[in-house]
């Protein structure tokens, strides 16, 4: 068979890159550009519903539309890079080529990986150097003090050494969290595979946190649901979500207090984000792009000082500390909620917080229910 | 014979939809470019945004003309009438969005003279991306004739307001802490306000889509959480 035999349509259909064939119509009626063919990847990415739907109902970006016009009417090949916004950002390189018969073929190449790696590396370096500077300066200061006037003072030596130890620990945890966040962001646009039963994941987290829970004299109120509550996801990451939420709750709850962990299945999008506490402010920290019919939610409620309404939107911002929040000696890295948000985003779920000052806070992480 | 006329009519309406969608795409690109201007203070990009705004104005006038023509010549009823009217109203909102994006780009050039703090630019960028995602969502709802998606946008209006509030406070804090920050801070406040208003226009578009598709207006009480302005 000669190498230039026209391709079997099944081959186009299976290509990983979205491919579309566009038909022209009249030159002065852009509304007549229609998608004559779209492979599975294109139908999926652009949520195409019907045959022959107008091109502009799937793609609006002016540069891409111009490129298609040029291919349809001026026999020109074009390449356009554009960014698609949304809960997941994607970077596309679009190749538009004339087919010569009043049609053009458009091929989309996903550049998200390459661009993302670059950006994450830069971000990581910037964050790391910025956040590590303070504890490092602190350590240097203490080292100088120990070599200087605290040289022969054993009590001062012990005191400073233990502070230095805390700082060094903090730096290590910071690097861990930054790396963790980087890793999560790299694969954020790739949906997770696997199934996780949330009840057992939560139970695992709670037993792993037993030492902290006991030390803080806090009670965990969690009843695993009788029927298993399963979602599609990466177990390690989901465990991390639950761990970060419960750990935070334990940190902020005073001794003798209770942290409540609840699981809810089959929630409608309205129910899962509905406010439950009178007088509390509700803020969505992450809203999923493509709504699912039903969600599975995990809600962690603490009895801490709560968060004022104006600070709620920034809670999941990395390194953000709401003013007035003291989380004791074992202070966090400031990345816990950012990590939760990015994992929930990868899982196409959402994150919301409900809180009133002086009344504690409740965080709800919700996953699309498996279809 | 009547079938031929009907087809023509559908094409005219379809043409309107396509033009609104194209205008929407241009407005989205303007916002993205304007946000880039804030981050990069790129003079040439700001000029591009100003040029793009003129095209948006032309498209608005064009869509209005075409919609009026359809109404006058075809005298459509019910759905089709609402569709033509909706196209005009949406295009008007998109034109305003374009103006706001152009103002953002222009202001970012003024900022070029002073060093605005990076965390502030990042907060503005974050608000900007929220707003851009909102507009994309509502335009997708329009091209997909998806009422539910439009309603979802309308319901989540408060999210942008909360972020705007928070950004407002952040800016005030910076300005109070350092007098050198007052001038750039004031410009950033205007930029933030423009972004918040773009968000409002996106919500308007959601209401228009709902009315077009169902014939019923969305509730009169839009969820609003803005503790900054009375």
Coordinates of C-alpha atoms in Angstrom, one line a residue:
Chain A
X1 CA 0.0 0.0 0.0
X2 CA 1.5 3.4 -0.9
X3 CA 2.5 5.6 2.0
X4 CA 0.2 8.4 0.8
X5 CA -3.1 6.5 0.9
X6 CA -5.8 8.6 2.4
X7 CA -6.0 7.8 6.1
X8 CA -8.7 5.6 7.6
X9 CA -11.0 7.9 9.6
X10 CA -10.6 5.5 12.6
X11 CA -7.0 6.6 12.9
X12 CA -7.9 10.3 13.2
X13 CA -10.5 9.3 15.7
X14 CA -8.0 7.7 18.0
X15 CA -5.3 10.4 17.8
X16 CA -4.5 11.8 21.3
X17 CA -4.5 15.4 20.0
X18 CA -7.9 17.1 19.3
X19 CA -8.4 17.3 15.6
X20 CA -11.2 19.1 13.8
X21 CA -12.1 19.7 10.1
X22 CA -13.9 23.0 9.5
X23 CA -16.0 23.7 6.5
X24 CA -16.1 27.2 5.0
X25 CA -19.4 28.6 3.9
X26 CA -19.6 32.1 2.5
X27 CA -16.5 34.3 3.1
X28 CA -18.5 37.2 4.6
X29 CA -20.5 35.0 6.9
X30 CA -18.3 33.8 9.7
X31 CA -21.3 32.2 11.3
X32 CA -21.2 29.6 8.6
X33 CA -17.9 28.0 9.6
X34 CA -18.9 24.6 10.8
X35 CA -17.2 21.7 12.4
X36 CA -17.5 19.0 9.8
X37 CA -15.5 16.4 11.7
X38 CA -14.1 16.2 15.2
X39 CA -12.2 13.3 16.7
X40 CA -12.9 11.9 20.2
X41 CA -10.2 14.1 21.8
X42 CA -11.8 17.2 20.3
X43 CA -15.3 16.2 21.2
X44 CA -14.2 15.6 24.7
X45 CA -12.0 18.7 25.2
X46 CA -14.4 21.2 23.6
X47 CA -17.6 19.4 24.8
X48 CA -19.0 19.2 21.3
X49 CA -22.6 18.2 21.2
X50 CA -23.9 18.0 17.7
X51 CA -22.7 17.3 14.2
X52 CA -22.0 20.4 12.1
X53 CA -22.1 22.8 15.0
X54 CA -20.7 26.3 14.3
X55 CA -17.0 26.6 14.9
X56 CA -17.5 29.6 17.1
X57 CA -19.7 27.7 19.5
X58 CA -16.6 25.7 20.4
X59 CA -13.8 28.1 19.9
X60 CA -13.9 31.8 20.4
X61 CA -10.3 32.9 20.6
X62 CA -9.8 35.6 17.9
X63 CA -6.4 34.5 16.8
X64 CA -7.5 30.9 16.3
X65 CA -10.5 32.1 14.3
X66 CA -8.3 34.3 12.2
X67 CA -6.0 31.4 11.5
X68 CA -8.9 29.2 10.4
X69 CA -10.1 32.0 8.1
X70 CA -6.7 32.3 6.5
X71 CA -6.5 28.5 6.0
X72 CA -10.0 28.4 4.5
X73 CA -9.8 31.3 2.2
X74 CA -6.1 32.2 1.7
X75 CA -4.7 28.7 1.5
X76 CA -2.3 29.6 4.4
X77 CA -0.9 27.6 7.3
X78 CA -0.9 29.1 10.7
X79 CA 0.2 28.4 14.2
X80 CA -1.3 30.1 17.2
X81 CA -0.6 29.7 20.9
X82 CA -3.3 30.4 23.3
X83 CA -4.3 29.8 27.0
X84 CA -7.6 28.5 28.1
X85 CA -8.7 29.8 31.5
X86 CA -10.7 27.8 34.0
X87 CA -10.1 25.9 37.1
X88 CA -7.4 24.1 35.2
X89 CA -5.4 26.3 32.9
X90 CA -4.3 24.8 29.7
X91 CA -1.9 26.0 27.1
X92 CA -2.6 25.1 23.5
X93 CA -0.7 25.3 20.3
X94 CA -3.1 25.3 17.4
X95 CA -2.1 24.4 13.9
X96 CA -4.4 25.3 11.1
X97 CA -3.8 23.8 7.7
X98 CA -5.9 24.2 4.4
X99 CA -7.3 21.0 3.0
X100 CA -7.8 22.7 -0.4
X101 CA -11.5 21.9 -0.9
X102 CA -13.2 24.6 1.1
X103 CA -12.1 22.9 4.3
X104 CA -9.3 23.2 6.8
X105 CA -7.9 20.9 9.4
X106 CA -7.1 22.2 12.9
X107 CA -4.8 20.3 15.2
X108 CA -4.5 21.2 18.9
X109 CA -1.4 20.3 20.8
X110 CA -1.5 20.5 24.5
X111 CA 1.5 22.5 25.7
X112 CA 0.3 22.5 29.3
X113 CA 3.0 20.1 30.6
X114 CA 6.0 22.0 29.2
X115 CA 4.8 25.4 30.1
X116 CA 3.7 24.3 33.5
X117 CA 7.0 22.6 34.4
X118 CA 8.8 25.8 33.6
X119 CA 6.5 28.0 35.6
X120 CA 6.4 25.6 38.6
X121 CA 10.2 25.4 38.7
X122 CA 10.4 29.2 38.7
X123 CA 7.7 29.5 41.3
X124 CA 9.2 26.8 43.5
X125 CA 12.6 28.5 43.5
X126 CA 11.1 31.9 44.2
X127 CA 8.9 30.6 47.1
X128 CA 11.6 28.5 48.6
X129 CA 14.2 31.2 48.7
X130 CA 11.7 33.7 50.0
X131 CA 10.3 31.6 52.8
X132 CA 13.5 30.0 53.8
X133 CA 15.2 33.3 54.2
X134 CA 13.6 34.1 57.5
X135 CA 14.3 30.9 59.5
X136 CA 17.8 30.8 58.0
X137 CA 18.5 34.4 59.1
X138 CA 17.2 33.4 62.5
X139 CA 19.5 30.4 62.7
X140 CA 22.5 32.4 61.6
X141 CA 21.6 34.9 64.3
X142 CA 21.5 32.3 67.0
X143 CA 24.7 30.7 65.8
X144 CA 26.5 34.0 66.1
X145 CA 25.0 34.5 69.6
X146 CA 26.2 31.0 70.6
X147 CA 29.7 31.8 69.4
X148 CA 29.5 35.2 71.0
X149 CA 28.1 36.2 74.4
X150 CA 26.2 32.9 75.0
X151 CA 29.4 30.9 74.5
X152 CA 29.8 30.0 78.2
X153 CA 26.2 30.1 79.3
X154 CA 24.9 26.5 79.3
X155 CA 21.3 27.6 80.1
X156 CA 21.3 30.1 77.2
X157 CA 23.0 27.5 75.0
X158 CA 20.2 25.0 75.6
X159 CA 17.5 27.5 75.1
X160 CA 18.9 28.8 71.8
X161 CA 19.7 25.3 70.5
X162 CA 16.1 24.2 71.0
X163 CA 14.8 27.2 69.2
X164 CA 17.3 26.5 66.4
X165 CA 16.0 22.9 66.2
X166 CA 12.5 24.2 65.8
X167 CA 13.6 26.5 63.0
X168 CA 15.5 23.8 61.2
X169 CA 12.5 21.5 61.4
X170 CA 10.3 24.2 60.0
X171 CA 12.6 24.7 57.1
X172 CA 12.6 20.9 56.4
X173 CA 8.8 20.8 56.5
X174 CA 8.6 23.8 54.3
X175 CA 10.8 22.2 51.6
X176 CA 8.7 19.1 51.9
X177 CA 5.5 21.0 51.4
X178 CA 6.8 23.1 48.6
X179 CA 8.0 19.9 46.8
X180 CA 4.7 18.3 47.5
X181 CA 2.8 21.2 46.0
X182 CA 5.1 21.3 43.0
X183 CA 4.5 17.6 42.3
X184 CA 0.7 18.0 42.7
X185 CA 0.6 21.0 40.4
X186 CA 2.6 19.2 37.7
X187 CA -0.1 16.5 37.4
X188 CA -3.0 18.7 38.3
X189 CA -4.4 18.7 34.7
X190 CA -4.3 14.9 34.5
X191 CA -7.3 13.3 36.1
X192 CA -6.5 10.7 38.8
X193 CA -7.1 7.0 38.3
X194 CA -8.1 4.7 41.1
X195 CA -10.8 4.3 43.7
X196 CA -10.7 5.5 47.3
X197 CA -13.1 4.6 50.1
X198 CA -13.3 7.8 52.1
X199 CA -14.4 6.2 55.4
X200 CA -11.3 4.1 55.7
X201 CA -9.0 6.9 54.5
X202 CA -10.4 9.2 57.2
X203 CA -10.1 6.5 59.8
X204 CA -6.5 6.0 58.8
X205 CA -5.7 9.7 59.0
X206 CA -7.3 9.9 62.5
X207 CA -5.3 7.0 63.9
X208 CA -2.0 8.4 62.3
X209 CA -2.7 11.7 64.0
X210 CA -3.4 10.1 67.4
X211 CA -0.2 11.5 69.1
X212 CA -1.0 15.1 68.2
X213 CA -4.7 14.6 69.1
X214 CA -3.7 13.2 72.5
X215 CA -1.1 15.9 73.1
X216 CA -3.6 18.7 72.4
X217 CA -6.3 16.9 74.5
X218 CA -8.8 17.2 71.7
X219 CA -11.5 14.7 70.8
X220 CA -12.3 13.6 67.3
X221 CA -16.0 13.0 66.5
X222 CA -16.1 10.7 63.5
X223 CA -18.5 7.9 62.7
X224 CA -17.6 6.1 59.5
X225 CA -20.7 5.6 57.4
X226 CA -22.2 2.1 57.4
X227 CA -22.0 1.8 53.6
X228 CA -18.6 2.5 52.0
X229 CA -18.3 6.0 50.3
X230 CA -16.1 5.6 47.3
X231 CA -14.7 8.2 44.9
X232 CA -12.4 8.2 42.0
X233 CA -9.0 9.4 43.0
X234 CA -5.5 9.0 44.1
X235 CA -5.4 7.6 47.6
X236 CA -2.2 9.2 48.8
X237 CA -3.5 12.6 47.7
X238 CA -6.9 12.1 49.3
X239 CA -5.3 11.0 52.5
X240 CA -3.2 14.2 52.4
X241 CA -6.3 16.3 52.0
X242 CA -8.0 14.7 55.0
X243 CA -4.8 14.9 57.0
X244 CA -4.2 18.6 56.3
X245 CA -7.8 19.5 57.2
X246 CA -7.9 17.4 60.4
X247 CA -4.4 18.5 61.4
X248 CA -5.4 22.2 61.0
X249 CA -8.6 21.6 63.0
X250 CA -6.7 19.9 65.8
X251 CA -4.1 22.7 65.9
X252 CA -6.8 25.4 66.2
X253 CA -9.2 23.7 68.6
X254 CA -8.5 24.5 72.3
X255 CA -7.8 21.6 74.8
X256 CA -10.9 19.7 75.7
X257 CA -12.6 20.7 72.5
X258 CA -14.0 18.5 69.7
X259 CA -13.1 18.2 66.0
X260 CA -16.0 16.8 64.0
X261 CA -15.4 14.9 60.8
X262 CA -18.4 14.1 58.6
X263 CA -18.9 12.2 55.4
X264 CA -21.9 12.8 53.1
X265 CA -22.8 10.9 50.0
X266 CA -25.1 11.8 47.1
X267 CA -25.2 15.5 47.6
X268 CA -26.5 17.9 45.0
X269 CA -24.2 20.8 44.0
X270 CA -26.5 23.2 45.9
X271 CA -26.6 21.0 49.1
X272 CA -22.9 20.4 49.3
X273 CA -22.1 24.1 49.3
X274 CA -25.2 25.3 51.2
X275 CA -24.5 27.3 54.4
X276 CA -25.3 25.4 57.6
X277 CA -24.6 27.8 60.3
X278 CA -26.6 30.9 61.0
X279 CA -24.6 34.0 61.1
X280 CA -21.5 32.3 59.6
X281 CA -19.9 33.5 56.4
X282 CA -19.5 31.0 53.6
X283 CA -16.7 31.2 51.0
X284 CA -15.9 28.9 48.1
X285 CA -12.2 28.4 47.9
X286 CA -12.4 26.3 44.8
X287 CA -15.4 25.8 42.5
X288 CA -15.3 22.9 40.0
X289 CA -15.4 23.8 36.3
X290 CA -17.6 21.1 35.0
X291 CA -20.5 20.5 37.4
X292 CA -21.2 16.9 38.3
X293 CA -24.7 15.8 39.2
X294 CA -23.8 14.5 42.7
X295 CA -21.0 15.1 45.1
X296 CA -19.4 13.3 48.0
X297 CA -18.3 15.6 50.7
X298 CA -16.0 15.5 53.7
X299 CA -16.5 18.2 56.3
X300 CA -14.1 19.0 59.1
X301 CA -15.3 21.3 61.8
X302 CA -13.1 22.8 64.5
X303 CA -13.8 24.8 67.7
X304 CA -11.1 27.3 67.2
X305 CA -11.2 31.1 67.0
X306 CA -12.8 31.1 63.6
X307 CA -12.0 33.4 60.7
X308 CA -13.5 36.8 60.0
X309 CA -15.4 37.1 56.7
X310 CA -12.8 39.4 55.0
X311 CA -10.0 36.9 55.5
X312 CA -11.9 33.9 54.1
X313 CA -11.2 34.3 50.4
X314 CA -7.4 34.2 50.9
X315 CA -7.3 31.2 53.2
X316 CA -6.1 28.8 50.5
X317 CA -3.5 31.3 49.3
X318 CA 0.0 29.9 49.9
X319 CA 1.7 31.3 52.9
X320 CA -1.3 33.4 53.9
X321 CA -1.9 33.8 57.6
X322 CA -5.1 35.5 58.6
X323 CA -4.0 38.2 61.1
X324 CA -4.5 37.2 64.7
X325 CA -4.2 33.5 64.0
X326 CA -1.9 31.8 66.4
X327 CA -1.3 28.1 65.9
X328 CA 1.1 27.5 68.7
X329 CA 4.7 26.3 68.5
X330 CA 4.0 23.7 65.9
X331 CA 3.1 26.4 63.4
X332 CA 2.4 25.2 59.9
X333 CA 4.2 26.0 56.7
X334 CA 1.3 28.0 55.4
X335 CA 0.8 25.6 52.5
X336 CA -1.6 23.1 53.9
X337 CA -4.8 24.6 52.4
X338 CA -3.0 25.4 49.1
X339 CA -2.1 21.7 48.8
X340 CA -5.7 20.7 49.6
X341 CA -7.0 23.1 47.0
X342 CA -4.7 21.8 44.2
X343 CA -5.5 18.2 45.0
X344 CA -9.2 18.9 45.0
X345 CA -8.8 20.7 41.7
X346 CA -7.0 17.7 40.2
X347 CA -9.9 15.6 41.4
X348 CA -12.4 18.0 39.7
X349 CA -13.9 18.7 43.1
X350 CA -14.4 21.8 45.3
X351 CA -13.4 23.3 48.6
X352 CA -15.5 25.6 50.7
X353 CA -15.1 27.2 54.2
X354 CA -17.8 28.4 56.6
X355 CA -16.8 30.4 59.6
X356 CA -17.7 33.1 62.1
X357 CA -15.3 34.9 64.3
X358 CA -15.2 33.2 67.7
X359 CA -17.3 30.3 66.4
X360 CA -14.8 27.9 64.8
X361 CA -14.5 27.0 61.2
X362 CA -15.8 24.2 59.0
X363 CA -14.0 23.1 55.8
X364 CA -15.8 21.1 53.2
X365 CA -13.9 19.2 50.5
X366 CA -16.2 17.6 47.9
X367 CA -15.6 15.1 45.1
X368 CA -17.7 14.3 42.1
X369 CA -19.6 11.1 42.9
X370 CA -18.6 8.2 40.6
X371 CA -21.1 7.8 37.8
Chain B
X1 CA -41.1 28.5 -0.5
X2 CA -41.8 29.1 3.2
X3 CA -39.3 26.5 4.1
X4 CA -36.6 28.4 2.2
X5 CA -37.6 31.6 4.0
X6 CA -37.4 29.8 7.4
X7 CA -33.9 28.4 6.6
X8 CA -32.8 31.9 5.8
X9 CA -34.2 33.2 9.0
X10 CA -32.5 30.5 11.0
X11 CA -29.2 31.4 9.4
X12 CA -29.7 35.0 10.2
X13 CA -30.3 34.1 13.8
X14 CA -27.4 31.7 13.8
X15 CA -25.3 34.4 12.3
X16 CA -26.2 36.7 15.2
X17 CA -25.3 34.0 17.7
X18 CA -21.9 33.5 15.9
X19 CA -21.2 37.2 16.0
X20 CA -22.0 37.5 19.7
X21 CA -19.7 34.5 20.3
X22 CA -16.9 36.1 18.3
X23 CA -17.3 39.3 20.1
X24 CA -17.2 37.4 23.4
X25 CA -14.0 35.8 22.3
X26 CA -12.5 39.1 21.6
X27 CA -13.6 40.5 25.0
X28 CA -12.0 37.5 26.7
X29 CA -8.8 38.1 24.8
X30 CA -8.9 41.8 25.8
X31 CA -9.2 40.9 29.5
X32 CA -6.3 38.4 29.2
X33 CA -4.1 41.0 27.5
X34 CA -5.1 43.7 30.0
X35 CA -4.1 41.4 32.9
X36 CA -0.8 40.8 31.2
X37 CA -0.3 44.5 31.0
X38 CA -0.7 44.8 34.7
X39 CA 1.9 42.1 35.3
X40 CA 4.3 43.2 32.6
X41 CA 3.6 46.9 32.0
X42 CA 4.0 46.3 28.3
X43 CA 3.4 49.5 26.3
X44 CA 2.8 47.7 23.0
X45 CA 0.3 45.3 24.5
X46 CA -1.6 48.3 25.9
X47 CA -1.8 49.8 22.5
X48 CA -3.0 46.4 21.1
X49 CA -5.8 46.4 23.8
X50 CA -6.8 50.0 22.8
X51 CA -7.0 48.9 19.1
X52 CA -9.0 45.8 20.1
X53 CA -11.5 48.0 21.9
X54 CA -12.3 49.9 18.7
X55 CA -13.1 46.6 17.0
X56 CA -15.4 45.6 19.9
X57 CA -17.2 48.9 19.5
X58 CA -17.7 48.2 15.8
X59 CA -19.0 44.7 16.5
X60 CA -21.5 46.0 19.0
X61 CA -22.8 48.5 16.4
X62 CA -22.9 45.7 13.8
X63 CA -24.8 43.3 16.0
X64 CA -27.3 45.9 17.0
X65 CA -27.9 46.7 13.3
X66 CA -28.3 43.0 12.3
X67 CA -30.6 42.3 15.2
X68 CA -32.8 45.2 14.4
X69 CA -32.9 44.2 10.8
X70 CA -34.0 40.6 11.7
X71 CA -36.7 42.0 14.0
X72 CA -37.9 44.5 11.4
X73 CA -37.9 42.2 8.4
X74 CA -38.9 38.9 9.9
X75 CA -41.0 40.1 12.9
X76 CA -40.1 37.1 14.9
X77 CA -42.1 35.8 17.9
X78 CA -41.4 34.4 21.3
X79 CA -38.0 32.5 21.4
X80 CA -36.7 34.0 18.2
X81 CA -37.6 37.5 19.3
X82 CA -35.9 37.0 22.7
X83 CA -32.9 35.6 20.9
X84 CA -32.5 38.7 18.8
X85 CA -33.0 41.0 21.7
X86 CA -30.7 39.0 23.9
X87 CA -28.0 39.3 21.2
X88 CA -28.2 43.0 21.4
X89 CA -28.1 43.2 25.2
X90 CA -25.2 40.8 25.5
X91 CA -23.2 42.6 22.9
X92 CA -23.8 45.8 24.8
X93 CA -22.5 44.2 28.0
X94 CA -19.5 42.9 26.0
X95 CA -18.7 46.3 24.7
X96 CA -18.7 47.7 28.3
X97 CA -16.4 44.8 29.3
X98 CA -14.1 45.8 26.5
X99 CA -14.0 49.4 27.8
X100 CA -13.2 48.2 31.3
X101 CA -10.4 46.0 30.0
X102 CA -9.0 49.0 28.0
X103 CA -9.1 51.1 31.1
X104 CA -7.2 48.4 33.0
X105 CA -4.5 48.3 30.3
X106 CA -4.2 52.1 30.3
X107 CA -3.8 52.3 34.0
X108 CA -1.2 49.6 34.0
X109 CA 1.0 51.9 31.9
X110 CA 0.6 54.6 34.6
X111 CA 1.8 52.0 37.1
X112 CA 4.9 51.4 34.9
X113 CA 6.4 54.5 36.5
X114 CA 6.3 53.1 40.0
X115 CA 7.2 49.8 41.6
X116 CA 4.0 48.1 42.7
X117 CA 4.6 45.3 45.1
X118 CA 4.6 41.9 43.5
X119 CA 2.1 40.3 46.0
X120 CA -0.3 43.0 45.0
X121 CA 0.0 42.3 41.3
X122 CA -0.5 38.7 42.1
X123 CA -3.7 39.3 44.0
X124 CA -4.9 41.4 41.1
X125 CA -4.0 38.7 38.7
X126 CA -5.9 36.2 40.8
X127 CA -9.0 38.3 40.8
X128 CA -8.6 38.8 37.1
X129 CA -8.4 35.1 36.4
X130 CA -11.5 34.5 38.5
X131 CA -13.3 37.1 36.4
X132 CA -12.0 35.7 33.2
X133 CA -13.1 32.2 34.1
X134 CA -16.6 33.6 35.0
X135 CA -16.9 35.3 31.6
X136 CA -15.8 32.2 29.8
X137 CA -18.3 30.1 31.7
X138 CA -21.2 32.4 30.8
X139 CA -20.2 32.6 27.1
X140 CA -20.0 28.8 27.0
X141 CA -23.5 28.8 28.5
X142 CA -24.6 31.1 25.7
X143 CA -23.1 29.2 22.8
X144 CA -24.3 25.9 24.3
X145 CA -27.8 27.3 25.2
X146 CA -27.2 25.9 28.6
X147 CA -29.5 27.5 31.2
X148 CA -28.1 25.6 34.1
X149 CA -24.6 26.8 33.4
X150 CA -25.9 30.4 33.2
X151 CA -27.7 30.1 36.5
X152 CA -24.6 28.6 38.1
X153 CA -22.6 31.8 37.1
X154 CA -25.4 34.0 38.4
X155 CA -25.4 32.1 41.8
X156 CA -21.7 32.4 42.3
X157 CA -21.6 36.2 41.9
X158 CA -20.6 36.7 45.5
X159 CA -17.3 34.8 45.0
X160 CA -15.9 37.6 43.0
X161 CA -17.2 40.2 45.4
X162 CA -15.5 38.5 48.3
X163 CA -12.2 38.4 46.5
X164 CA -12.6 42.0 45.5
X165 CA -13.3 43.0 49.2
X166 CA -10.3 41.1 50.3
X167 CA -8.1 42.8 47.7
X168 CA -9.5 46.2 48.6
X169 CA -8.4 45.7 52.2
X170 CA -5.0 44.4 51.2
X171 CA -4.5 47.5 49.1
X172 CA -5.6 49.8 51.9
X173 CA -3.2 48.1 54.3
X174 CA -0.3 48.5 51.9
X175 CA -1.2 52.2 51.3
X176 CA -1.5 52.9 55.0
X177 CA 1.8 51.2 55.7
X178 CA 3.9 53.1 53.2
X179 CA 3.2 56.5 51.7
X180 CA 5.1 55.6 48.6
X181 CA 2.5 53.0 47.9
X182 CA -0.4 55.4 47.9
X183 CA -0.2 56.4 44.2
X184 CA 0.3 52.9 42.7
X185 CA -2.2 51.6 45.3
X186 CA -4.9 54.0 44.2
X187 CA -4.4 52.9 40.5
X188 CA -4.5 49.2 41.6
X189 CA -7.8 50.0 43.4
X190 CA -9.3 51.3 40.2
X191 CA -8.0 48.3 38.3
X192 CA -9.6 46.0 40.9
X193 CA -12.9 47.9 40.7
X194 CA -12.9 47.5 36.9
X195 CA -12.4 43.8 37.3
X196 CA -15.2 43.6 39.7
X197 CA -17.4 45.4 37.3
X198 CA -16.5 43.0 34.5
X199 CA -17.7 40.3 36.8
X200 CA -21.0 42.2 37.2
X201 CA -21.4 42.3 33.4
X202 CA -20.8 38.6 33.2
X203 CA -23.6 38.1 35.7
X204 CA -25.8 40.4 33.6
X205 CA -25.1 38.2 30.6
X206 CA -26.1 35.2 32.7
X207 CA -29.5 36.9 33.5
X208 CA -30.0 37.7 29.8
X209 CA -29.3 34.1 28.8
X210 CA -31.8 32.8 31.3
X211 CA -34.5 35.2 30.1
X212 CA -33.8 34.3 26.5
X213 CA -34.0 30.6 27.1
X214 CA -36.9 30.5 29.6
X215 CA -38.8 33.7 29.1
X216 CA -38.6 34.2 32.8
X217 CA -36.3 36.7 34.6
X218 CA -33.9 35.3 37.2
X219 CA -34.8 36.4 40.8
X220 CA -34.5 40.1 41.6
X221 CA -32.1 39.6 44.5
X222 CA -28.8 38.8 43.1
X223 CA -26.5 37.4 45.7
X224 CA -24.3 40.3 46.7
X225 CA -21.6 40.4 49.4
X226 CA -19.8 43.7 49.2
X227 CA -19.2 45.1 52.6
X228 CA -17.0 47.8 51.2
X229 CA -19.5 49.9 49.3
X230 CA -22.9 50.6 51.0

